[in-house]
CSV table of C-alpha atoms in Angstrom, one decimal:
chain,number,residue,atom,x,y,z
A,1,MET,CA,-30.3,21.8,19.8
A,2,LYS,CA,-33.2,20.1,18.1
A,3,ARG,CA,-33.1,16.5,17.0
A,4,LYS,CA,-33.4,17.5,13.3
A,5,GLN,CA,-30.4,19.9,13.5
A,6,PHE,CA,-28.4,17.2,15.3
A,7,LEU,CA,-29.2,14.6,12.6
A,8,ASN,CA,-28.3,17.1,9.9
A,9,ILE,CA,-24.9,17.8,11.5
A,10,VAL,CA,-24.2,14.1,11.8
A,11,ALA,CA,-25.2,13.5,8.2
A,12,VAL,CA,-23.0,16.3,6.8
A,13,THR,CA,-20.0,15.2,9.0
A,14,THR,CA,-20.4,11.6,7.9
A,15,ALA,CA,-20.6,12.5,4.2
A,16,SER,CA,-17.5,14.8,4.5
A,17,LEU,CA,-15.5,12.1,6.2
A,18,ALA,CA,-16.5,9.5,3.6
A,19,THR,CA,-15.6,11.9,0.8
A,20,PHE,CA,-12.2,12.6,2.4
A,21,SER,CA,-11.5,8.8,2.8
A,22,ILE,CA,-12.3,8.2,-0.9
A,23,PHE,CA,-9.9,10.9,-2.1
A,24,GLU,CA,-7.2,9.8,0.4
A,25,SER,CA,-7.4,6.2,-0.9
A,26,CYS,CA,-7.1,7.5,-4.5
A,27,ASN,CA,-3.9,9.3,-3.5
A,28,ARG,CA,-2.4,6.1,-2.1
A,29,ASP,CA,-3.1,4.3,-5.3
A,30,LYS,CA,-1.2,6.8,-7.4
A,31,VAL,CA,1.9,5.4,-9.3
A,32,GLN,CA,5.1,6.5,-7.7
A,33,GLN,CA,6.7,9.1,-10.1
A,34,ILE,CA,10.1,7.9,-11.2
A,35,ASP,CA,12.6,9.0,-13.8
A,36,PHE,CA,16.2,7.8,-13.8
A,37,THR,CA,18.8,6.5,-16.2
A,38,VAL,CA,21.0,3.3,-16.0
A,39,ASP,CA,24.3,3.2,-17.8
A,40,LEU,CA,24.7,-0.4,-19.1
A,41,ASP,CA,28.5,0.2,-19.6
A,42,ASP,CA,28.9,0.8,-15.8
A,43,PRO,CA,30.3,-2.5,-14.3
A,44,ALA,CA,27.8,-2.0,-11.4
A,45,ASN,CA,25.0,-2.8,-13.9
A,46,PHE,CA,26.6,-5.8,-15.5
A,47,ASP,CA,23.7,-8.1,-14.5
A,48,LEU,CA,21.4,-6.2,-16.8
A,49,THR,CA,23.5,-7.0,-19.8
A,50,THR,CA,22.8,-10.7,-19.6
A,51,LEU,CA,19.6,-12.4,-20.5
A,52,GLY,CA,17.5,-13.0,-17.4
A,53,GLY,CA,19.6,-10.5,-15.4
A,54,TYR,CA,18.1,-7.9,-13.1
A,55,LYS,CA,18.9,-5.2,-10.7
A,56,VAL,CA,16.9,-3.4,-8.0
A,57,PHE,CA,17.3,0.4,-7.7
A,58,ASN,CA,16.6,2.3,-4.5
A,59,SER,CA,14.7,-0.7,-3.1
A,60,ALA,CA,11.8,0.6,-5.2
A,61,VAL,CA,12.2,-0.4,-8.9
A,62,ILE,CA,13.3,-3.7,-10.4
A,63,VAL,CA,14.7,-3.6,-13.9
A,64,ALA,CA,15.2,-6.9,-15.8
A,65,ASN,CA,16.5,-8.1,-19.1
A,66,ASP,CA,14.0,-10.7,-20.0
A,67,THR,CA,14.9,-13.8,-22.0
A,68,SER,CA,13.8,-12.0,-25.3
A,69,ASN,CA,16.4,-9.3,-24.5
A,70,ASN,CA,13.7,-6.7,-23.7
A,71,TYR,CA,14.2,-4.4,-20.7
A,72,ILE,CA,11.3,-4.2,-18.3
A,73,ALA,CA,10.8,-2.4,-15.0
A,74,PHE,CA,8.3,-2.8,-12.2
A,75,SER,CA,7.7,-1.8,-8.6
A,76,ALA,CA,10.2,-4.0,-6.6
A,77,LEU,CA,7.9,-4.9,-3.7
A,78,CYS,CA,5.5,-7.8,-3.7
A,79,THR,CA,1.9,-6.6,-3.6
A,80,TYR,CA,1.1,-9.2,-0.9
A,81,ASP,CA,3.8,-8.8,1.7
A,82,ALA,CA,6.0,-6.0,0.5
A,83,CYS,CA,9.1,-8.3,0.2
A,84,LEU,CA,11.7,-7.4,-2.4
A,85,ILE,CA,11.0,-9.5,-5.5
A,86,GLU,CA,13.5,-11.2,-7.7
A,87,PHE,CA,13.6,-12.0,-11.4
A,88,ASP,CA,14.1,-15.6,-12.5
A,89,THR,CA,15.5,-17.0,-15.7
A,90,THR,CA,12.1,-18.6,-16.3
A,91,ASN,CA,11.0,-15.0,-17.1
A,92,GLU,CA,9.0,-14.5,-13.9
A,93,PHE,CA,9.2,-12.2,-10.9
A,94,ILE,CA,9.1,-14.1,-7.7
A,95,CYS,CA,8.6,-13.1,-4.1
A,96,PRO,CA,11.0,-15.1,-1.9
A,97,CYS,CA,8.7,-14.6,1.1
A,98,CYS,CA,5.2,-15.7,-0.1
A,99,GLN,CA,6.3,-17.4,-3.3
A,100,SER,CA,3.9,-15.3,-5.4
A,101,HIS,CA,4.9,-15.3,-9.1
A,102,TYR,CA,4.3,-12.4,-11.6
A,103,ASN,CA,4.7,-12.6,-15.4
A,104,THR,CA,6.6,-10.1,-17.5
A,105,ASP,CA,3.5,-7.9,-17.6
A,106,GLY,CA,3.5,-7.8,-13.8
A,107,ILE,CA,0.3,-9.8,-13.5
A,108,VAL,CA,0.1,-12.4,-10.7
A,109,ILE,CA,0.2,-15.9,-12.1
A,110,PHE,CA,0.6,-17.8,-8.8
A,111,GLY,CA,0.5,-17.2,-5.1
A,112,SER,CA,-1.1,-15.1,-2.4
A,113,ALA,CA,-0.7,-11.7,-4.2
A,114,ALA,CA,-3.9,-10.4,-5.6
A,115,SER,CA,-2.8,-7.3,-7.5
A,116,ALA,CA,-0.3,-6.7,-10.2
A,117,LEU,CA,3.0,-5.0,-9.9
A,118,THR,CA,3.2,-1.3,-11.1
A,119,LYS,CA,4.8,-1.2,-14.5
A,120,TYR,CA,7.2,1.5,-15.5
A,121,ASN,CA,8.4,2.6,-19.0
A,122,VAL,CA,11.8,1.7,-20.2
A,123,GLN,CA,13.5,3.4,-23.2
A,124,LYS,CA,16.9,2.2,-24.4
A,125,ILE,CA,19.1,4.7,-26.3
A,126,ASN,CA,22.5,3.3,-27.1
A,127,ASN,CA,23.7,1.8,-23.8
A,128,ILE,CA,21.6,4.0,-21.6
A,129,LEU,CA,18.2,2.9,-20.2
A,130,ARG,CA,15.7,5.5,-19.1
A,131,VAL,CA,13.2,4.2,-16.6
A,132,TYR,CA,10.2,6.5,-16.0
A,133,SER,CA,6.6,6.5,-15.0
């Protein structure tokens, strides 16, 4: 094999691997597809009926009733250390592990986390919440 052929093969292989890596990282950044309902009349969801109350579903989505009585939903894991976040009556999501704080838009306002929480849509019809991406 000639040197020029070898270099061409190396260049094509490197370009292919780089392209694959870019597409693979894009796939990891995709928002998890969710679509579920929450019955607010169910006693198991009582915490959501109080201002500042919250509940985590499937260790993946946190739904909260903020202090303005709006329902909001986000990914439930801290973007820094993947700990399960909590909602505080100060209207902030807080990671108990690294103490990162996120506002009600999911944006980091304090701590080690560098990226925002993934936000999900919430639609309330009567006493049913639909949470979806």
